[in-house]
Coordinates of N, CA and C in Angstrom, one line a residue:
X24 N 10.3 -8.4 -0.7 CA 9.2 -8.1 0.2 C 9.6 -8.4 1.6
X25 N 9.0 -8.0 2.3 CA 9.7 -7.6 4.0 C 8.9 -8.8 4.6
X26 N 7.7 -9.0 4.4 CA 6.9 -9.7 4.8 C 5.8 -10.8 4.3
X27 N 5.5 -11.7 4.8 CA 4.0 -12.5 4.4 C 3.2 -12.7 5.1
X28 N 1.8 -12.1 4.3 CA 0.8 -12.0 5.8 C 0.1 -14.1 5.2
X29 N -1.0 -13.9 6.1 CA -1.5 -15.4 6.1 C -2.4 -15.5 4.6
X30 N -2.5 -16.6 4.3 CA -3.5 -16.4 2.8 C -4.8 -15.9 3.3
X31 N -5.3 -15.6 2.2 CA -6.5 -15.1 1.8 C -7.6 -15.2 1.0
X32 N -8.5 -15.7 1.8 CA -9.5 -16.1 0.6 C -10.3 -15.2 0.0
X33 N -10.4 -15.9 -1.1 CA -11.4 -14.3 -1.9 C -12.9 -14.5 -2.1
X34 N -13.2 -15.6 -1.5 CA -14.6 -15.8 -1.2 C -15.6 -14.6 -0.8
X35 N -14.9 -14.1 0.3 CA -15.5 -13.3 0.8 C -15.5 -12.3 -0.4
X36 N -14.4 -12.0 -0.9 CA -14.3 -10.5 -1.9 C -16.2 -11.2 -3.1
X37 N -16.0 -12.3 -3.4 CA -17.2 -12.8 -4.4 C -18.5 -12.6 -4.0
X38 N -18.9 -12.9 -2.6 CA -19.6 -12.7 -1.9 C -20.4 -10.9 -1.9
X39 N -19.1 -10.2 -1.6 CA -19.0 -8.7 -1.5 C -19.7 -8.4 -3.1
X40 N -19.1 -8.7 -3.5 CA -18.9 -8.6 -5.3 C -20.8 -8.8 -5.7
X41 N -21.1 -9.9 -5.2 CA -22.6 -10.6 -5.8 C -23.7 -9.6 -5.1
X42 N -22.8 -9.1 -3.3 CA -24.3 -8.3 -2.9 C -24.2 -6.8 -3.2
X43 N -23.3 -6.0 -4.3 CA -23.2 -5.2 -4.7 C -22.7 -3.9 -3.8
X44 N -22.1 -4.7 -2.6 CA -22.0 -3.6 -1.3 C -20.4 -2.5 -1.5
X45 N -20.9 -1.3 -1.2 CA -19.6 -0.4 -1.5 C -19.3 0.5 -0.7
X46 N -18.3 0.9 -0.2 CA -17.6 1.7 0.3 C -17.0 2.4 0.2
X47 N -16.9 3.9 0.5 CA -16.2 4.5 0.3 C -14.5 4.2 0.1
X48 N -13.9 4.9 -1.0 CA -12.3 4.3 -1.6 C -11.4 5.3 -0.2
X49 N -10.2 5.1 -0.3 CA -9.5 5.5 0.8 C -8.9 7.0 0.4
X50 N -8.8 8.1 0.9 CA -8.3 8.9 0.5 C -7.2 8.8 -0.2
X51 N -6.2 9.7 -1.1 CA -5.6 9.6 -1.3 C -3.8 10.4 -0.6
X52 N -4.3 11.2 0.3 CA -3.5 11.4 1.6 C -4.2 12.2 2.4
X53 N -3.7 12.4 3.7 CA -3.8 13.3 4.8 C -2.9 13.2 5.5
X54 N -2.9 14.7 6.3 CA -2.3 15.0 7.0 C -2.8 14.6 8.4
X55 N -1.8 14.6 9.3 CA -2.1 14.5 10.9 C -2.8 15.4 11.4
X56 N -2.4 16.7 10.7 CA -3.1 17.6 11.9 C -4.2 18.5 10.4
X57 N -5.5 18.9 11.2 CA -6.1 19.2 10.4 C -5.6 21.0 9.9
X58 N -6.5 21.2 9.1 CA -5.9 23.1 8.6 C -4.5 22.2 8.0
X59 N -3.8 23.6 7.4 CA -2.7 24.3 5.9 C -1.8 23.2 6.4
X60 N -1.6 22.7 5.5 CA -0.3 21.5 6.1 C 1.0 22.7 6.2
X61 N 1.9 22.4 6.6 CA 2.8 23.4 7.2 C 4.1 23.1 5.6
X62 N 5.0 23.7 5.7 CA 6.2 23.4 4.6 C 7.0 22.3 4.3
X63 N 6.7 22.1 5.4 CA 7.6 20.4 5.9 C 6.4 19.8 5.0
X64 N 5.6 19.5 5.7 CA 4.3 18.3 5.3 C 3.9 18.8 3.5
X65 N 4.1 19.6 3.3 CA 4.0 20.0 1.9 C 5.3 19.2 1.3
X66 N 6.6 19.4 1.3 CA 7.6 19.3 0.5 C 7.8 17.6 0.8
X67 N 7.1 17.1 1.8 CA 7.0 15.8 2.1 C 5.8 15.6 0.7
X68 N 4.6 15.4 1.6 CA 3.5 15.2 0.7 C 3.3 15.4 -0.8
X69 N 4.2 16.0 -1.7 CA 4.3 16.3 -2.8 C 5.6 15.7 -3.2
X70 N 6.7 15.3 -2.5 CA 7.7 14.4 -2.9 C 7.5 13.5 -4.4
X71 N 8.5 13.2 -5.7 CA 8.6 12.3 -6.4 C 8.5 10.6 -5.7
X72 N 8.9 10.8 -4.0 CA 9.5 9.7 -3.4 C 8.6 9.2 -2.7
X73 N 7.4 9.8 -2.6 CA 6.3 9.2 -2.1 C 5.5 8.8 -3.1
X74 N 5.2 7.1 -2.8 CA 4.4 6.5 -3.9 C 4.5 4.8 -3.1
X75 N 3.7 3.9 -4.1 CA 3.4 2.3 -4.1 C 2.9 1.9 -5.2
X76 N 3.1 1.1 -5.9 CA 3.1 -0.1 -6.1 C 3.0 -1.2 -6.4
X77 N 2.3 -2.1 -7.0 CA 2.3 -3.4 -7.0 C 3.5 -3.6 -7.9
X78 N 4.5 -4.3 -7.1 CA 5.2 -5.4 -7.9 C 5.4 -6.6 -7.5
X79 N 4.6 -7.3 -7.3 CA 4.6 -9.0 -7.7 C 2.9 -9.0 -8.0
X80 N 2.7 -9.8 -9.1 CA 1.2 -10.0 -9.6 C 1.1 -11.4 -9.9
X81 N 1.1 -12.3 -8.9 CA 0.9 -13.9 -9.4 C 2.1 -13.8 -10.7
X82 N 3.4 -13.9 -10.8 CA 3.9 -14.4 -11.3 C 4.2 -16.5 -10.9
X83 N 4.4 -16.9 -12.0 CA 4.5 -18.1 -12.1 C 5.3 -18.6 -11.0
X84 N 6.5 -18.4 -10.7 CA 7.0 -18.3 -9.4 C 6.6 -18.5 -8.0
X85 N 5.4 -18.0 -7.7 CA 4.5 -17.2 -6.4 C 3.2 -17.2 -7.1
X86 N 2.4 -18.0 -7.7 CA 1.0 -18.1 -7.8 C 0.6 -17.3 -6.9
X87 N -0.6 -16.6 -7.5 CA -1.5 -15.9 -6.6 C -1.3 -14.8 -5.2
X88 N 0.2 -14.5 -5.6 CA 0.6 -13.5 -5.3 C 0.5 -12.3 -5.3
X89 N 0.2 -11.1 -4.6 CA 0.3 -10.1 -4.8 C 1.2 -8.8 -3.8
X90 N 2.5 -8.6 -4.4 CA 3.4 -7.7 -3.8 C 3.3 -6.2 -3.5
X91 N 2.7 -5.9 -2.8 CA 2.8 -4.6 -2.6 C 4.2 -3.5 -1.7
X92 N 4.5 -2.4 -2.6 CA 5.8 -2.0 -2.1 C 5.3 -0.4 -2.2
X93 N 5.9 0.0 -1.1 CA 6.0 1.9 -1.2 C 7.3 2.6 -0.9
X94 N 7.5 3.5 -1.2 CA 8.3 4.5 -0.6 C 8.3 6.1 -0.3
X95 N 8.6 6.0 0.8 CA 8.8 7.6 1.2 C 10.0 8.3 1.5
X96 N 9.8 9.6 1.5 CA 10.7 10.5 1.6 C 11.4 10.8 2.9
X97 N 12.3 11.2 3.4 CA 12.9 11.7 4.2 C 12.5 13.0 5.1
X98 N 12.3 13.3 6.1 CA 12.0 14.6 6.3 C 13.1 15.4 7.1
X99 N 14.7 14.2 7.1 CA 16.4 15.0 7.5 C 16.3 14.5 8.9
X100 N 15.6 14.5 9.5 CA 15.9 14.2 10.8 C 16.1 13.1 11.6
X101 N 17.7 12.3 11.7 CA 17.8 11.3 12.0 C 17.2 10.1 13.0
X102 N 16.3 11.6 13.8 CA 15.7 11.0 15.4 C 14.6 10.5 15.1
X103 N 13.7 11.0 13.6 CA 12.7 10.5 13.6 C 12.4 9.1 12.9
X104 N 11.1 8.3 13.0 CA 11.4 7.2 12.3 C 9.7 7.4 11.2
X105 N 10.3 6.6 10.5 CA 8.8 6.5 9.2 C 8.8 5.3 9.3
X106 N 7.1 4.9 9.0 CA 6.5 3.8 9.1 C 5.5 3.7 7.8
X107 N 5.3 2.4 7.7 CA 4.1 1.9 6.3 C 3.0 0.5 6.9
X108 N 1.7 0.8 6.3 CA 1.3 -0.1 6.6 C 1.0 -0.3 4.8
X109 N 0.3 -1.7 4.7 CA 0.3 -2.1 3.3 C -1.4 -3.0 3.9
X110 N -2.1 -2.7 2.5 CA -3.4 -3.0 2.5 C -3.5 -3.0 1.3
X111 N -4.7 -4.5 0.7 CA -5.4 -5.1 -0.2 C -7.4 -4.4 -0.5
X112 N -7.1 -3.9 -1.8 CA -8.5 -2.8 -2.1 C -9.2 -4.2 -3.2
X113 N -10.3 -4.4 -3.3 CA -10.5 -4.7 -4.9 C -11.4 -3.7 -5.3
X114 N -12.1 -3.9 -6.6 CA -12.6 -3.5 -7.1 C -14.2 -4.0 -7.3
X115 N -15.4 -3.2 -6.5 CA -16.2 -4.1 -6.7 C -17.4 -3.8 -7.8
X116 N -19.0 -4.3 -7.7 CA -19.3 -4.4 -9.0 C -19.9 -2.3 -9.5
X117 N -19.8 -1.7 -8.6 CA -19.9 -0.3 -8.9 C -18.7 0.5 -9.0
X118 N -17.5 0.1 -9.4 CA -16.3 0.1 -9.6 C -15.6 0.7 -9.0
X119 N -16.1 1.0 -7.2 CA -15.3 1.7 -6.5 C -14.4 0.3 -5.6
X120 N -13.5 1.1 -4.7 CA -12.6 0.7 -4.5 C -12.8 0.2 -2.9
X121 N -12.9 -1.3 -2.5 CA -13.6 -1.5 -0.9 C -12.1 -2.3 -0.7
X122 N -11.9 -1.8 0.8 CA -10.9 -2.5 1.4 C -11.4 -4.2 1.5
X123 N -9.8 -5.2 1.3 CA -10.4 -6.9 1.5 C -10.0 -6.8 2.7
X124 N -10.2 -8.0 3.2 CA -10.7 -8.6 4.6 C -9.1 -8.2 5.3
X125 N -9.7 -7.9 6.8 CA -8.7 -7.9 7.3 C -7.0 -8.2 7.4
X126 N -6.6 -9.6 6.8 CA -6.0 -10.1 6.6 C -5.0 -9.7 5.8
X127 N -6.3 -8.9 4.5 CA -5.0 -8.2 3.6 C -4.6 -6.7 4.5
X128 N -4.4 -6.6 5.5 CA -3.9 -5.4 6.0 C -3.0 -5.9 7.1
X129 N -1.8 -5.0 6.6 CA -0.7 -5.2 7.7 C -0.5 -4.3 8.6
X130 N -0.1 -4.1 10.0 CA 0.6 -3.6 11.0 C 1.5 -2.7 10.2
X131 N 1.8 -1.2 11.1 CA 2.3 -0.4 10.6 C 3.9 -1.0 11.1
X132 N 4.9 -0.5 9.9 CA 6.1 -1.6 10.1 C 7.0 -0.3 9.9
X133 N 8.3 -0.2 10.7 CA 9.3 0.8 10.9 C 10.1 0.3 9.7
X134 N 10.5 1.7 8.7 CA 10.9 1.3 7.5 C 12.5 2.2 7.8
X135 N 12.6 2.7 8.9 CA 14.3 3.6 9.3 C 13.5 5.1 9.7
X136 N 15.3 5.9 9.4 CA 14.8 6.8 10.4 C 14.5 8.0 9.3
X137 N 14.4 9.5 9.6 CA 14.2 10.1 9.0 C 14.9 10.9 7.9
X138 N 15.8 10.3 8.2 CA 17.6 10.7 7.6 C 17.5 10.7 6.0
X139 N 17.0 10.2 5.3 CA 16.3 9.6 3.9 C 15.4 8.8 3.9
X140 N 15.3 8.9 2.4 CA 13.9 7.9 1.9 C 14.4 6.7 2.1
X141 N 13.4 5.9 2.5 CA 12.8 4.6 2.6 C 11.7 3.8 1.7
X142 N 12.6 2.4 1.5 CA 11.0 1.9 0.9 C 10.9 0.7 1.6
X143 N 9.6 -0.1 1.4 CA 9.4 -0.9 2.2 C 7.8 -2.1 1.7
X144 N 8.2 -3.2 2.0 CA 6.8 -4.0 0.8 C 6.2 -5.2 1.8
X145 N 5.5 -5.8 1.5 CA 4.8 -6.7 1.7 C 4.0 -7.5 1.1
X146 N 4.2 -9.3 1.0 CA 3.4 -9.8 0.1 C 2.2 -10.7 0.6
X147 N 1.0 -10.7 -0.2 CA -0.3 -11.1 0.6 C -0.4 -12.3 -0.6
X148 N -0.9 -13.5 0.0 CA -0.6 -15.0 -0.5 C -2.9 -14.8 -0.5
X149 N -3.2 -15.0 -1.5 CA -4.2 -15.3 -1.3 C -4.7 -16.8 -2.1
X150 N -6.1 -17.2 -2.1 CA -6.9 -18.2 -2.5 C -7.9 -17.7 -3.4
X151 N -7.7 -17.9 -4.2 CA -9.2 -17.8 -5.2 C -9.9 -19.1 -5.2
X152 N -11.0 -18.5 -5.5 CA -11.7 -19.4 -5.5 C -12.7 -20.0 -6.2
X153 N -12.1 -21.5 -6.6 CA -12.7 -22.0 -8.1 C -13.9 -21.4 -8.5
X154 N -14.0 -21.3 -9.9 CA -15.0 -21.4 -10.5 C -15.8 -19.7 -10.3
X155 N -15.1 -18.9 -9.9 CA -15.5 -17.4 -9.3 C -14.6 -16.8 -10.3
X156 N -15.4 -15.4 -10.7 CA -14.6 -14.2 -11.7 C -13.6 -14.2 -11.0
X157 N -12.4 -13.6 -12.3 CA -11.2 -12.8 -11.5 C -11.4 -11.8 -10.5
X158 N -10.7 -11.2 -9.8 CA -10.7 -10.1 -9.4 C -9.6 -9.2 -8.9
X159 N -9.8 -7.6 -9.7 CA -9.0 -6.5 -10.0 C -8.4 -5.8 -8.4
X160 N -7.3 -6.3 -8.4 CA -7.1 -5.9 -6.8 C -5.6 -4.3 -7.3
X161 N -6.0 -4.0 -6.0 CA -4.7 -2.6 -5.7 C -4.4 -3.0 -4.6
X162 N -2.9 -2.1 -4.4 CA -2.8 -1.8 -2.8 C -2.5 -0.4 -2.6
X163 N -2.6 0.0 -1.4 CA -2.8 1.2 -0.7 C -1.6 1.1 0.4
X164 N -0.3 2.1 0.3 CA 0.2 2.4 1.2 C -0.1 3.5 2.0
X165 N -0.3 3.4 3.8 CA -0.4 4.4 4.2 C 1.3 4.5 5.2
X166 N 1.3 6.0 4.8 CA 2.7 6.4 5.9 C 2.4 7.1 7.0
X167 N 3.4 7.0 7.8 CA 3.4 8.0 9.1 C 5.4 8.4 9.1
X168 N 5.5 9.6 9.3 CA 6.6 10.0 9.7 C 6.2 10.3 11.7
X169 N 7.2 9.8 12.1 CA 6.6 10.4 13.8 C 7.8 11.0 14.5
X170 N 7.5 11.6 15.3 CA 8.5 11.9 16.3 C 8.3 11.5 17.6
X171 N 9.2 10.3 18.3 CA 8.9 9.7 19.6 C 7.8 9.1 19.4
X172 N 6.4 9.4 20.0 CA 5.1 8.6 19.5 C 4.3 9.3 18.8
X173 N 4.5 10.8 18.6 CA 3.6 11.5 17.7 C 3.6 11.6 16.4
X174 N 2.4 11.0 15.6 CA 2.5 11.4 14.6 C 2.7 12.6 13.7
X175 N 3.9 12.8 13.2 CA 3.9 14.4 12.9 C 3.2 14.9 11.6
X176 N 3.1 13.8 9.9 CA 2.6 13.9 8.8 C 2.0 12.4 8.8
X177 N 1.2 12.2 8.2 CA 0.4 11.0 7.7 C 0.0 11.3 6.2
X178 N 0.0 10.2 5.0 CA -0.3 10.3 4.0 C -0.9 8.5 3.7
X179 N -2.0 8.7 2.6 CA -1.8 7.3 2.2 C -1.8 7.6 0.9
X180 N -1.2 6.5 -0.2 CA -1.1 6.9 -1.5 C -1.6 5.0 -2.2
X181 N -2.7 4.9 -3.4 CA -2.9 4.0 -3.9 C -1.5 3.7 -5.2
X182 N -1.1 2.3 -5.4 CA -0.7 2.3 -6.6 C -0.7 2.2 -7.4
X183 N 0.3 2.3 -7.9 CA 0.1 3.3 -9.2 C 1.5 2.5 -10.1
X184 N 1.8 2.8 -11.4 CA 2.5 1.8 -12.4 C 3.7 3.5 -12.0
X185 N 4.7 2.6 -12.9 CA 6.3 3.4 -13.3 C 7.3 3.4 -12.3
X186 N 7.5 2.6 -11.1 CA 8.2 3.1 -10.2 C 9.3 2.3 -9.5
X187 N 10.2 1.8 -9.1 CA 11.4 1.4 -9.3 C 11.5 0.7 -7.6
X188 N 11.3 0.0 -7.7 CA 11.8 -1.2 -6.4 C 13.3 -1.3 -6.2
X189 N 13.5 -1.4 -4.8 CA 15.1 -1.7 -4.7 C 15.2 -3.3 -4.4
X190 N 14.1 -3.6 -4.5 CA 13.9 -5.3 -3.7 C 12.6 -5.6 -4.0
X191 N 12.2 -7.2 -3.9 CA 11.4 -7.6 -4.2 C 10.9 -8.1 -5.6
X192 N 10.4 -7.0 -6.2 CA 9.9 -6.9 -7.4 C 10.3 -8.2 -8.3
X193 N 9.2 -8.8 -9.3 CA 8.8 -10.3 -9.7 C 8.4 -9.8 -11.1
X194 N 8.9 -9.6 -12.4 CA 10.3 -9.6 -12.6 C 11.0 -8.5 -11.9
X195 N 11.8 -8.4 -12.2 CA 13.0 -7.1 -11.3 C 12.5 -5.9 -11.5
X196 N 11.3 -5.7 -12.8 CA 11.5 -4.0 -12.7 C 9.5 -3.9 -13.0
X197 N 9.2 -5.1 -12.7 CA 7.6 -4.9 -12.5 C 7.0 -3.9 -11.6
X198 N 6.2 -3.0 -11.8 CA 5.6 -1.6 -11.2 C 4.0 -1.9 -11.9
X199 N 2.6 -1.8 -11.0 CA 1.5 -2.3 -11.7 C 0.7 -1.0 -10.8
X200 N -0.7 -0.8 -11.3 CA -1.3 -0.3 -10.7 C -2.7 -1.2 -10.3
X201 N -2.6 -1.9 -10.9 CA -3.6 -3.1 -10.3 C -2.9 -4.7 -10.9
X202 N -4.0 -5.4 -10.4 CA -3.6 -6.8 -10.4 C -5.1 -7.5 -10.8
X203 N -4.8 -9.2 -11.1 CA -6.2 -9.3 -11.5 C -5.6 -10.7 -11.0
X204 N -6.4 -11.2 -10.0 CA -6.3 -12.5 -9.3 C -7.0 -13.3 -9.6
X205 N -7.2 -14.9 -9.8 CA -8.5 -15.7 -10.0 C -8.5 -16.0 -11.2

């Protein structure tokens, strides 16, 4: 994992949870510019190599951990750079999917250039809290490939199980689509 954001309590997620409040779930990608994504943003956006995640789930090691990891594809062009941000969803009592608190969401982080795929993770340290249900968390990578400052494709993808970490991952070949904290 590249990073550690601050812990996290999940009070608030209990809280969320008891007043039955919901939110729309995050898409599952988009594009920057609105209308036909163009051939590039297609053969990107449909890539094998875009995908996330979870590989660290509170292993014994790292209690109450949860690793989130993505990767994306290349779009050849050494001048450009791709970026990820990494964010914490749970699941609440109408079984949609509400972003957690601020906290679990990271800063969009330069993962190289456009030259090839990239992957890139982050792990969120949270707090449960006694005597409160578990709770079923995901993470959600969003990408940006850019050129100079402009965003040229944007996607975000939730994760999802089967997929192969070059780093990180708690055991070495752990891939989850959710997690259950608490």
């Amino acid at each position: 994992m590249s990073c550690k954001s601050p812990a996290i309590a999940l009070a608030a997620v209990t809280a969320l949870l008891a007043a039955g409040i919901a939110t729309a779930s995050a898409s599952a990608s988009a594009t920057a510019k609105a209308g036909m994504p163009t051939a590039v943003e297609r053969v990107l956006l449909d890539s094998h190599e875009l995908w996330a995640t979870i590989d660290v789930c509170s292993p014994a090691n790292q209690p109450d951990t949860v690793g989130v990891r993505g990767s994306m594809p290349g779009d050849g062009h050494a001048a450009d750079k791709m970026y990820m941000s990494f964010r914490l969803q749970y699941m609440n009592a109408s079984k949609q999917w509400v972003d957690l608190a601020s906290e679990a969401n990271s800063s969009f982080v330069a993962v190289g250039s456009g030259a090839s795929a990239r992957q890139g993770g982050t792990s969120f340290d949270l707090k449960p809290v006694s005597g409160q249900p578990p709770v079923t968390l995901r993470g959600v990578v969003d990408f940006q490939w850019r050129r100079g400052k402009t965003v040229e494709v944007s996607a975000a993808r939730p994760t999802s199980v089967g997929h192969r970490s070059l780093a990180g991952a708690e055991p070495a070949s752990f891939s989850a689509a959710s997690c259950v904290i608490g």
